[in-house]
Amino acid sequence: MRKMRRKGLASMAVQTAESTTTPAASVDLGPATALSCRECGHRVPLGPVFACEECFGPLEIAYDFSSYDTEKLRARIESGPTNIWRYAPLLPVPADVADKPNINPGWTKLVKADHLAAELGVTGGLYVKDDSGNPTHSFKDRVVAQALEAARAFGFTTLSCSSTGNLAGAVGAAAARAGLRSCVFIPHDLEQGKVVMAAIYGGELVGIEGNYDDVNRFCSELIGDPAGEGWGFVNVNLRPYYAEGSKTLAYEICEQLGWRLPDQLVVPIASGSQLTKIDKGLKELIQLGLVEDKPYKIFGAQAEGCSPVSTAFKAGHDVVRPQKPDTIAKSLAIGNPADGPYVLDIARRTGGAVEDVNDEQVVDAIKLLARTEGIFAETAGGVTVGVTKKLIEAGVLDPALTTVVLNTGDGLKTLDAVAGTGLTATIRPNLASFREAGLA
């Protein structure tokens, strides 16, 4: 069933690659050697193609790390820049990537959340990986930075995407920094803050009547049309490269923990790509000897109003049935998540789970994180914190183990979700009024 679902897009992807792929010999993407199918293992040269021509499964980057010495690699990473390019030897980027105009995201804070831990009853150590500190205030800067390097390698002149908001802003900023044109597509009813942030960089911003899945289908059609020639869609024909940016979250978390694997991670699910690539990054660190091999659990977090992966996990299914999104967590509102089946595999393989929370719980969790740790998360962060709380209360997540929760964006982007929050009191400018308000 997975293969049948991808067949149409795969045909388009293969057709696009035949006409636009730069010969592999002229492409410098560092240690990346080929594209490999996650389903059947078939390999093709590096190029702007995202689906396997043999079985229609998704393609991902294959590497050659065989020449790396663990201690030399560790020293090189630790002496590198304080952004994702410290991990350039593990990414599909040229060796001189740090010298090129890019938004240089990453190396965001790993906050030891002791106050939140006390509220939730966590004793083993609770951390929030706060990716709101990236240039456009979401983790999407990581994946776009990767896609931009691939776009350069393949000679694209326009950077584009289908987006639920954060990605649109990241693409606009990255294209402006690189001197490329951008044209991005979003659902017409996104939060106004995200619309402004995507538009401010001067590229074209196009609203599509429909939800994200409608936007994504349109972009897939545009790739196969002459009108899309020269366009690099970061999350479609550049998706294998784009997705690798999420690995840097895994790298940073482990390095910031003193080159240790966390015991448990709670990751939000939109397409599911972030979760699957975090798992890939952890496995690579183990393979390279940079961290000690030990068990870890990955938990996925969804909003109840768009929870196709959570629904499948709870039902024991391997196939994710699409849903029509209806949630305030619009950055996670992807009803037909491309990596959904792989999220199920990872949650089950690691002993984790996939859970969801309703909109009221999302808002409560946003306020809880802000009140306890001074971190104002967007709705996706409310989802991960809310799911963490729910999993602890259900006895599914072990409070005695080291746990990392991801906040992937800034709450200033989703102010509507907490619009009822405001003044404690209004007083006259004198002490008597202050005391009358009970504030003394």
PDB file of C-alpha atoms in Angstrom, residues 3 31 108 298 307 348 376 428:
ATOM      1  CA  LYS A   3       4.154   1.782  -2.846  1.00  0.00           C
ATOM      2  CA  PRO A  31      30.558  12.457   2.014  1.00  0.00           C
ATOM      3  CA  THR A 108      20.610  26.136  19.763  1.00  0.00           C
ATOM      4  CA  ILE A 298      11.625   7.862  20.722  1.00  0.00           C
ATOM      5  CA  SER A 307      -3.278  12.625  14.530  1.00  0.00           C
ATOM      6  CA  ARG A 348       7.890   0.319  18.020  1.00  0.00           C
ATOM      7  CA  PHE A 376       7.523  30.670  24.922  1.00  0.00           C
ATOM      8  CA  ARG A 428      -4.155  53.856  38.990  1.00  0.00           C
TER       9      ARG A 428
END
